[in-house]
Amino acid sequence: MEKSEQICALLKEKCGLFLQYEQETDALLACTLEEMQAHMKEREKLAGQIDGVDRQISEACGGSQEVMDAVYNRCDRGGLPEALAKIYDSAQPVFQIINRIRQAEPLAEMRMQREKDALEVKIKQSNRSSAAQASRYFSGARGSESAARSAHFRKV
């Protein structure tokens, strides 16, 4: 397999992984609180796989700056030879997906922050409830009794 074909195949694989990552990001916007952690773990796993494909792409580029520029969209397509233009074109869907993910990320972060804030409010309300106050009172009373018993046994 020619190097440019190998790089194009790796870019296609990377595109598929980013599509899955995008789906997990989108799922964060509408999932239940219980499902959120699973989506975050899946995103983390996919990020590791994407990093692995990036390493393979770098190796396939063989240190050529021209090829790396085509892979990472750091050049003008118009002046590229056919093999590099093919690589450049194969990389474009990846960048389209990355841009969509970048737009969705702040929304997902806001959603997670809202969920966190809501949980903190529930915890504070729970701590202020009469049942929680009674529990703290009885815990303190039991602690005082244990301390008194311990002091008594130390004297004996």
Short mmCIF file of N, CA and C in Angstrom, two decimals:
data_model
loop_
_atom_site.label_atom_id
_atom_site.label_comp_id
_atom_site.label_asym_id
_atom_site.label_seq_id
_atom_site.Cartn_x
_atom_site.Cartn_y
_atom_site.Cartn_z
N MET A 1 0.85 -1.19 0.00
CA MET A 1 0.00 0.00 0.00
C MET A 1 0.88 1.24 0.00
N GLU A 2 0.58 2.14 -0.89
CA GLU A 2 1.32 3.39 -0.98
C GLU A 2 1.10 4.21 0.29
N LYS A 3 2.09 5.01 0.64
CA LYS A 3 2.02 5.81 1.87
C LYS A 3 0.78 6.70 1.90
N SER A 4 0.46 7.35 0.79
CA SER A 4 -0.69 8.25 0.79
C SER A 4 -1.99 7.46 1.00
N GLU A 5 -2.07 6.26 0.45
CA GLU A 5 -3.27 5.43 0.66
C GLU A 5 -3.37 4.98 2.11
N GLN A 6 -2.22 4.64 2.70
CA GLN A 6 -2.19 4.24 4.10
C GLN A 6 -2.65 5.40 4.99
N ILE A 7 -2.16 6.59 4.70
CA ILE A 7 -2.53 7.77 5.49
C ILE A 7 -4.02 8.07 5.31
N CYS A 8 -4.52 7.94 4.10
CA CYS A 8 -5.95 8.17 3.84
C CYS A 8 -6.81 7.16 4.61
N ALA A 9 -6.36 5.92 4.66
CA ALA A 9 -7.10 4.89 5.40
C ALA A 9 -7.10 5.22 6.90
N LEU A 10 -5.96 5.67 7.40
CA LEU A 10 -5.89 6.06 8.82
C LEU A 10 -6.77 7.27 9.10
N LEU A 11 -6.82 8.21 8.15
CA LEU A 11 -7.70 9.37 8.33
C LEU A 11 -9.17 8.96 8.34
N LYS A 12 -9.50 7.98 7.52
CA LYS A 12 -10.88 7.47 7.51
C LYS A 12 -11.21 6.82 8.86
N GLU A 13 -10.26 6.07 9.40
CA GLU A 13 -10.45 5.46 10.72
C GLU A 13 -10.61 6.54 11.80
N LYS A 14 -9.78 7.56 11.70
CA LYS A 14 -9.85 8.67 12.65
C LYS A 14 -11.20 9.38 12.55
N CYS A 15 -11.69 9.54 11.35
CA CYS A 15 -12.99 10.17 11.12
C CYS A 15 -14.10 9.36 11.81
N GLY A 16 -14.04 8.04 11.67
CA GLY A 16 -15.03 7.19 12.32
C GLY A 16 -14.99 7.31 13.83
N LEU A 17 -13.79 7.36 14.39
CA LEU A 17 -13.65 7.52 15.83
C LEU A 17 -14.19 8.87 16.30
N PHE A 18 -13.91 9.92 15.52
CA PHE A 18 -14.43 11.24 15.88
C PHE A 18 -15.95 11.29 15.76
N LEU A 19 -16.53 10.56 14.81
CA LEU A 19 -17.99 10.50 14.72
C LEU A 19 -18.58 9.87 15.98
N GLN A 20 -17.94 8.81 16.45
CA GLN A 20 -18.40 8.18 17.69
C GLN A 20 -18.24 9.14 18.88
N TYR A 21 -17.12 9.86 18.91
CA TYR A 21 -16.87 10.83 19.97
C TYR A 21 -17.94 11.92 19.94
N GLU A 22 -18.29 12.36 18.74
CA GLU A 22 -19.33 13.37 18.58
C GLU A 22 -20.68 12.84 19.09
N GLN A 23 -20.99 11.60 18.79
CA GLN A 23 -22.24 11.01 19.27
C GLN A 23 -22.27 10.95 20.79
N GLU A 24 -21.16 10.60 21.40
CA GLU A 24 -21.09 10.56 22.87
C GLU A 24 -21.24 11.97 23.45
N THR A 25 -20.66 12.95 22.79
CA THR A 25 -20.78 14.34 23.24
C THR A 25 -22.23 14.80 23.13
N ASP A 26 -22.88 14.49 22.01
CA ASP A 26 -24.28 14.85 21.83
C ASP A 26 -25.17 14.15 22.85
N ALA A 27 -24.82 12.91 23.18
CA ALA A 27 -25.61 12.16 24.16
C ALA A 27 -25.55 12.83 25.54
N LEU A 28 -24.45 13.49 25.84
CA LEU A 28 -24.32 14.19 27.13
C LEU A 28 -25.35 15.30 27.28
N LEU A 29 -25.83 15.82 26.17
CA LEU A 29 -26.77 16.93 26.22
C LEU A 29 -28.17 16.50 26.63
N ALA A 30 -28.50 15.21 26.45
CA ALA A 30 -29.87 14.78 26.70
C ALA A 30 -29.98 13.55 27.60
N CYS A 31 -28.87 12.99 28.03
CA CYS A 31 -28.93 11.76 28.81
C CYS A 31 -29.33 12.02 30.25
N THR A 32 -29.64 10.93 30.93
CA THR A 32 -29.93 11.04 32.36
C THR A 32 -28.63 11.22 33.11
N LEU A 33 -28.76 11.65 34.34
CA LEU A 33 -27.58 11.85 35.18
C LEU A 33 -26.81 10.54 35.34
N GLU A 34 -27.54 9.43 35.45
CA GLU A 34 -26.91 8.13 35.63
C GLU A 34 -26.11 7.71 34.39
N GLU A 35 -26.56 8.09 33.22
CA GLU A 35 -25.89 7.72 31.96
C GLU A 35 -24.67 8.61 31.66
N MET A 36 -24.61 9.75 32.29
CA MET A 36 -23.56 10.73 31.99
C MET A 36 -22.16 10.15 32.18
N GLN A 37 -21.94 9.44 33.26
CA GLN A 37 -20.62 8.90 33.53
C GLN A 37 -20.20 7.90 32.45
N ALA A 38 -21.12 7.07 31.99
CA ALA A 38 -20.80 6.09 30.94
C ALA A 38 -20.39 6.81 29.65
N HIS A 39 -21.08 7.89 29.31
CA HIS A 39 -20.73 8.64 28.10
C HIS A 39 -19.35 9.29 28.25
N MET A 40 -19.05 9.78 29.43
CA MET A 40 -17.73 10.40 29.66
C MET A 40 -16.62 9.35 29.55
N LYS A 41 -16.85 8.16 30.10
CA LYS A 41 -15.84 7.10 30.00
C LYS A 41 -15.64 6.67 28.55
N GLU A 42 -16.72 6.59 27.80
CA GLU A 42 -16.62 6.21 26.39
C GLU A 42 -15.84 7.27 25.61
N ARG A 43 -16.08 8.54 25.91
CA ARG A 43 -15.32 9.61 25.26
C ARG A 43 -13.84 9.50 25.57
N GLU A 44 -13.53 9.18 26.82
CA GLU A 44 -12.13 9.03 27.22
C GLU A 44 -11.47 7.88 26.46
N LYS A 45 -12.19 6.77 26.33
CA LYS A 45 -11.67 5.61 25.59
C LYS A 45 -11.44 5.99 24.12
N LEU A 46 -12.40 6.69 23.52
CA LEU A 46 -12.27 7.10 22.13
C LEU A 46 -11.11 8.07 21.94
N ALA A 47 -10.92 8.96 22.89
CA ALA A 47 -9.80 9.92 22.80
C ALA A 47 -8.47 9.17 22.77
N GLY A 48 -8.36 8.12 23.57
CA GLY A 48 -7.15 7.30 23.55
C GLY A 48 -6.95 6.62 22.21
N GLN A 49 -8.04 6.12 21.63
CA GLN A 49 -7.95 5.48 20.32
C GLN A 49 -7.56 6.49 19.24
N ILE A 50 -8.11 7.69 19.33
CA ILE A 50 -7.77 8.74 18.37
C ILE A 50 -6.29 9.09 18.48
N ASP A 51 -5.78 9.18 19.70
CA ASP A 51 -4.35 9.45 19.89
C ASP A 51 -3.50 8.36 19.27
N GLY A 52 -3.95 7.11 19.38
CA GLY A 52 -3.22 6.00 18.77
C GLY A 52 -3.18 6.11 17.26
N VAL A 53 -4.30 6.47 16.65
CA VAL A 53 -4.34 6.66 15.19
C VAL A 53 -3.46 7.84 14.79
N ASP A 54 -3.46 8.90 15.60
CA ASP A 54 -2.59 10.04 15.30
C ASP A 54 -1.11 9.63 15.30
N ARG A 55 -0.74 8.77 16.24
CA ARG A 55 0.65 8.28 16.26
C ARG A 55 0.95 7.48 14.99
N GLN A 56 0.00 6.65 14.56
CA GLN A 56 0.20 5.88 13.34
C GLN A 56 0.31 6.79 12.12
N ILE A 57 -0.48 7.84 12.10
CA ILE A 57 -0.42 8.81 10.99
C ILE A 57 0.95 9.48 10.98
N SER A 58 1.43 9.90 12.15
CA SER A 58 2.74 10.55 12.22
C SER A 58 3.84 9.62 11.72
N GLU A 59 3.76 8.35 12.11
CA GLU A 59 4.75 7.37 11.64
C GLU A 59 4.67 7.20 10.12
N ALA A 60 3.44 7.14 9.61
CA ALA A 60 3.26 6.96 8.16
C ALA A 60 3.76 8.17 7.38
N CYS A 61 3.71 9.34 8.00
CA CYS A 61 4.19 10.55 7.32
C CYS A 61 5.72 10.54 7.20
N GLY A 62 6.38 9.74 8.02
CA GLY A 62 7.83 9.60 7.91
C GLY A 62 8.60 10.88 8.12
N GLY A 63 8.09 11.79 8.90
CA GLY A 63 8.79 13.03 9.20
C GLY A 63 8.67 14.10 8.13
N SER A 64 7.92 13.84 7.09
CA SER A 64 7.75 14.82 6.02
C SER A 64 6.82 15.95 6.47
N GLN A 65 7.36 17.14 6.50
CA GLN A 65 6.56 18.29 6.92
C GLN A 65 5.44 18.59 5.93
N GLU A 66 5.71 18.38 4.64
CA GLU A 66 4.68 18.60 3.60
C GLU A 66 3.47 17.70 3.83
N VAL A 67 3.74 16.43 4.12
CA VAL A 67 2.66 15.48 4.34
C VAL A 67 1.90 15.84 5.63
N MET A 68 2.63 16.16 6.67
CA MET A 68 1.99 16.55 7.94
C MET A 68 1.12 17.80 7.75
N ASP A 69 1.59 18.74 6.95
CA ASP A 69 0.79 19.94 6.68
C ASP A 69 -0.52 19.59 5.97
N ALA A 70 -0.45 18.63 5.05
CA ALA A 70 -1.66 18.21 4.34
C ALA A 70 -2.61 17.48 5.31
N VAL A 71 -2.06 16.65 6.19
CA VAL A 71 -2.88 15.89 7.15
C VAL A 71 -3.57 16.84 8.13
N TYR A 72 -2.87 17.86 8.58
CA TYR A 72 -3.40 18.74 9.62
C TYR A 72 -3.91 20.08 9.09
N ASN A 73 -4.17 20.13 7.78
CA ASN A 73 -4.83 21.29 7.19
C ASN A 73 -4.05 22.59 7.41
N ARG A 74 -2.73 22.50 7.27
CA ARG A 74 -1.89 23.67 7.49
C ARG A 74 -1.26 24.18 6.19
N CYS A 75 -1.98 23.99 5.10
CA CYS A 75 -1.45 24.44 3.81
C CYS A 75 -2.62 24.76 2.88
N ASP A 76 -2.27 25.32 1.74
CA ASP A 76 -3.27 25.64 0.72
C ASP A 76 -3.38 24.45 -0.22
N ARG A 77 -4.59 23.97 -0.42
CA ARG A 77 -4.80 22.79 -1.25
C ARG A 77 -4.39 23.03 -2.70
N GLY A 78 -4.55 24.25 -3.18
CA GLY A 78 -4.31 24.56 -4.59
C GLY A 78 -2.94 24.19 -5.11
N GLY A 79 -1.92 24.32 -4.31
CA GLY A 79 -0.55 24.06 -4.77
C GLY A 79 -0.05 22.67 -4.47
N LEU A 80 -0.89 21.78 -3.99
CA LEU A 80 -0.43 20.45 -3.59
C LEU A 80 -0.38 19.48 -4.76
N PRO A 81 0.62 18.61 -4.78
CA PRO A 81 0.62 17.52 -5.77
C PRO A 81 -0.58 16.59 -5.52
N GLU A 82 -0.92 15.77 -6.49
CA GLU A 82 -2.13 14.95 -6.43
C GLU A 82 -2.18 14.06 -5.18
N ALA A 83 -1.08 13.42 -4.83
CA ALA A 83 -1.07 12.52 -3.66
C ALA A 83 -1.34 13.29 -2.37
N LEU A 84 -0.76 14.47 -2.24
CA LEU A 84 -0.98 15.28 -1.04
C LEU A 84 -2.38 15.89 -1.04
N ALA A 85 -2.89 16.23 -2.21
CA ALA A 85 -4.26 16.77 -2.29
C ALA A 85 -5.26 15.71 -1.84
N LYS A 86 -4.98 14.45 -2.19
CA LYS A 86 -5.84 13.35 -1.77
C LYS A 86 -5.82 13.23 -0.24
N ILE A 87 -4.66 13.35 0.36
CA ILE A 87 -4.54 13.31 1.82
C ILE A 87 -5.28 14.49 2.43
N TYR A 88 -5.06 15.66 1.88
CA TYR A 88 -5.72 16.88 2.36
C TYR A 88 -7.24 16.70 2.33
N ASP A 89 -7.76 16.18 1.21
CA ASP A 89 -9.20 15.97 1.07
C ASP A 89 -9.72 14.93 2.06
N SER A 90 -8.92 13.91 2.33
CA SER A 90 -9.32 12.87 3.28
C SER A 90 -9.37 13.41 4.71
N ALA A 91 -8.59 14.43 4.98
CA ALA A 91 -8.55 15.00 6.33
C ALA A 91 -9.70 15.98 6.59
N GLN A 92 -10.30 16.51 5.54
CA GLN A 92 -11.33 17.55 5.73
C GLN A 92 -12.53 17.08 6.56
N PRO A 93 -13.07 15.88 6.34
CA PRO A 93 -14.21 15.46 7.18
C PRO A 93 -13.85 15.40 8.67
N VAL A 94 -12.61 15.07 8.97
CA VAL A 94 -12.17 15.03 10.37
C VAL A 94 -12.30 16.42 10.98
N PHE A 95 -11.85 17.43 10.25
CA PHE A 95 -11.90 18.79 10.77
C PHE A 95 -13.32 19.31 10.87
N GLN A 96 -14.19 18.87 9.98
CA GLN A 96 -15.61 19.25 10.09
C GLN A 96 -16.22 18.70 11.38
N ILE A 97 -15.91 17.45 11.68
CA ILE A 97 -16.43 16.84 12.90
C ILE A 97 -15.84 17.51 14.13
N ILE A 98 -14.55 17.78 14.10
CA ILE A 98 -13.89 18.45 15.23
C ILE A 98 -14.56 19.80 15.50
N ASN A 99 -14.88 20.54 14.44
CA ASN A 99 -15.54 21.83 14.63
C ASN A 99 -16.92 21.68 15.26
N ARG A 100 -17.66 20.66 14.86
CA ARG A 100 -18.98 20.42 15.47
C ARG A 100 -18.83 20.05 16.94
N ILE A 101 -17.81 19.24 17.25
CA ILE A 101 -17.57 18.86 18.64
C ILE A 101 -17.21 20.10 19.46
N ARG A 102 -16.38 20.96 18.91
CA ARG A 102 -16.00 22.20 19.62
C ARG A 102 -17.22 23.07 19.91
N GLN A 103 -18.20 23.04 19.04
CA GLN A 103 -19.42 23.82 19.28
C GLN A 103 -20.30 23.17 20.34
N ALA A 104 -20.30 21.84 20.40
CA ALA A 104 -21.13 21.12 21.36
C ALA A 104 -20.51 21.05 22.75
N GLU A 105 -19.20 21.09 22.83
CA GLU A 105 -18.50 20.96 24.12
C GLU A 105 -18.99 21.96 25.17
N PRO A 106 -19.07 23.25 24.86
CA PRO A 106 -19.53 24.20 25.89
C PRO A 106 -20.95 23.89 26.38
N LEU A 107 -21.80 23.40 25.48
CA LEU A 107 -23.17 23.04 25.88
C LEU A 107 -23.15 21.86 26.84
N ALA A 108 -22.31 20.88 26.55
CA ALA A 108 -22.18 19.71 27.42
C ALA A 108 -21.62 20.12 28.78
N GLU A 109 -20.63 21.01 28.77
CA GLU A 109 -20.05 21.49 30.04
C GLU A 109 -21.09 22.25 30.86
N MET A 110 -21.90 23.07 30.19
CA MET A 110 -22.95 23.80 30.91
C MET A 110 -23.96 22.83 31.50
N ARG A 111 -24.32 21.80 30.76
CA ARG A 111 -25.27 20.81 31.26
C ARG A 111 -24.72 20.11 32.48
N MET A 112 -23.46 19.71 32.43
CA MET A 112 -22.85 19.03 33.58
C MET A 112 -22.77 19.96 34.79
N GLN A 113 -22.48 21.23 34.54
CA GLN A 113 -22.43 22.19 35.65
C GLN A 113 -23.81 22.38 36.27
N ARG A 114 -24.85 22.43 35.44
CA ARG A 114 -26.23 22.56 35.96
C ARG A 114 -26.59 21.34 36.81
N GLU A 115 -26.22 20.17 36.35
CA GLU A 115 -26.50 18.94 37.11
C GLU A 115 -25.75 18.97 38.44
N LYS A 116 -24.50 19.41 38.41
CA LYS A 116 -23.70 19.51 39.64
C LYS A 116 -24.33 20.49 40.61
N ASP A 117 -24.73 21.65 40.09
CA ASP A 117 -25.37 22.66 40.95
C ASP A 117 -26.66 22.13 41.55
N ALA A 118 -27.46 21.43 40.76
CA ALA A 118 -28.72 20.87 41.25
C ALA A 118 -28.46 19.85 42.35
N LEU A 119 -27.43 19.03 42.19
CA LEU A 119 -27.10 18.05 43.23
C LEU A 119 -26.63 18.74 44.51
N GLU A 120 -25.85 19.79 44.36
CA GLU A 120 -25.39 20.52 45.55
C GLU A 120 -26.58 21.12 46.31
N VAL A 121 -27.55 21.64 45.59
CA VAL A 121 -28.75 22.20 46.23
C VAL A 121 -29.50 21.10 46.97
N LYS A 122 -29.65 19.94 46.34
CA LYS A 122 -30.35 18.82 46.99
C LYS A 122 -29.62 18.38 48.25
N ILE A 123 -28.30 18.34 48.19
CA ILE A 123 -27.51 17.94 49.36
C ILE A 123 -27.70 18.95 50.48
N LYS A 124 -27.63 20.22 50.16
CA LYS A 124 -27.81 21.26 51.19
C LYS A 124 -29.20 21.18 51.79
N GLN A 125 -30.21 20.98 50.94
CA GLN A 125 -31.57 20.86 51.45
C GLN A 125 -31.72 19.63 52.33
N SER A 126 -31.08 18.56 51.93
CA SER A 126 -31.15 17.33 52.72
C SER A 126 -30.47 17.52 54.07
N ASN A 127 -29.36 18.24 54.09
CA ASN A 127 -28.65 18.49 55.34
C ASN A 127 -29.42 19.41 56.28
N ARG A 128 -30.31 20.23 55.72
CA ARG A 128 -31.10 21.16 56.53
C ARG A 128 -32.40 20.54 57.01
N SER A 129 -32.76 19.39 56.49
CA SER A 129 -34.05 18.79 56.83
C SER A 129 -34.10 18.41 58.31
N SER A 130 -35.30 18.28 58.82
CA SER A 130 -35.46 17.93 60.24
C SER A 130 -34.94 16.52 60.51
N ALA A 131 -35.08 15.61 59.55
CA ALA A 131 -34.57 14.26 59.73
C ALA A 131 -33.05 14.27 59.87
N ALA A 132 -32.38 15.10 59.07
CA ALA A 132 -30.92 15.20 59.15
C ALA A 132 -30.49 15.82 60.47
N GLN A 133 -31.22 16.82 60.92
CA GLN A 133 -30.90 17.46 62.20
C GLN A 133 -31.09 16.48 63.34
N ALA A 134 -32.18 15.70 63.30
CA ALA A 134 -32.43 14.70 64.34
C ALA A 134 -31.33 13.65 64.32
N SER A 135 -30.92 13.24 63.15
CA SER A 135 -29.86 12.24 63.04
C SER A 135 -28.56 12.77 63.65
N ARG A 136 -28.22 14.03 63.36
CA ARG A 136 -27.01 14.62 63.94
C ARG A 136 -27.13 14.71 65.46
N TYR A 137 -28.32 15.06 65.95
CA TYR A 137 -28.55 15.18 67.39
C TYR A 137 -28.33 13.82 68.07
N PHE A 138 -28.97 12.77 67.50
CA PHE A 138 -28.84 11.45 68.10
C PHE A 138 -27.43 10.90 67.96
N SER A 139 -26.75 11.22 66.88
CA SER A 139 -25.36 10.80 66.73
C SER A 139 -24.51 11.44 67.80
N GLY A 140 -24.74 12.71 68.03
CA GLY A 140 -23.99 13.42 69.07
C GLY A 140 -24.30 12.87 70.44
N ALA A 141 -25.56 12.56 70.69
CA ALA A 141 -25.95 12.02 71.99
C ALA A 141 -25.31 10.65 72.20
N ARG A 142 -25.32 9.82 71.19
CA ARG A 142 -24.70 8.50 71.30
C ARG A 142 -23.20 8.64 71.52
N GLY A 143 -22.61 9.61 70.84
CA GLY A 143 -21.18 9.84 71.01
C GLY A 143 -20.86 10.26 72.43
N SER A 144 -21.74 11.07 73.05
CA SER A 144 -21.52 11.52 74.43
C SER A 144 -21.64 10.35 75.38
N GLU A 145 -22.63 9.46 75.14
CA GLU A 145 -22.80 8.28 75.98
C GLU A 145 -21.58 7.38 75.88
N SER A 146 -21.05 7.18 74.66
CA SER A 146 -19.87 6.32 74.49
C SER A 146 -18.68 6.93 75.20
N ALA A 147 -18.55 8.25 75.08
CA ALA A 147 -17.43 8.92 75.73
C ALA A 147 -17.54 8.78 77.24
N ALA A 148 -18.77 8.90 77.77
CA ALA A 148 -18.98 8.76 79.21
C ALA A 148 -18.65 7.34 79.65
N ARG A 149 -19.09 6.34 78.87
CA ARG A 149 -18.79 4.95 79.21
C ARG A 149 -17.29 4.69 79.16
N SER A 150 -16.63 5.24 78.15
CA SER A 150 -15.19 5.04 78.03
C SER A 150 -14.46 5.65 79.23
N ALA A 151 -14.90 6.85 79.63
CA ALA A 151 -14.28 7.50 80.80
C ALA A 151 -14.53 6.67 82.04
N HIS A 152 -15.72 6.11 82.18
CA HIS A 152 -16.04 5.30 83.34
C HIS A 152 -15.15 4.06 83.39
N PHE A 153 -14.96 3.37 82.23
CA PHE A 153 -14.15 2.16 82.22
C PHE A 153 -12.68 2.48 82.45
N ARG A 154 -12.24 3.64 82.08
CA ARG A 154 -10.85 4.01 82.33
C ARG A 154 -10.59 4.17 83.82
N LYS A 155 -11.61 4.63 84.55
CA LYS A 155 -11.47 4.83 85.99
C LYS A 155 -11.39 3.48 86.71
N VAL A 156 -12.07 2.49 86.19
CA VAL A 156 -12.16 1.20 86.88
C VAL A 156 -10.92 0.40 86.68
#
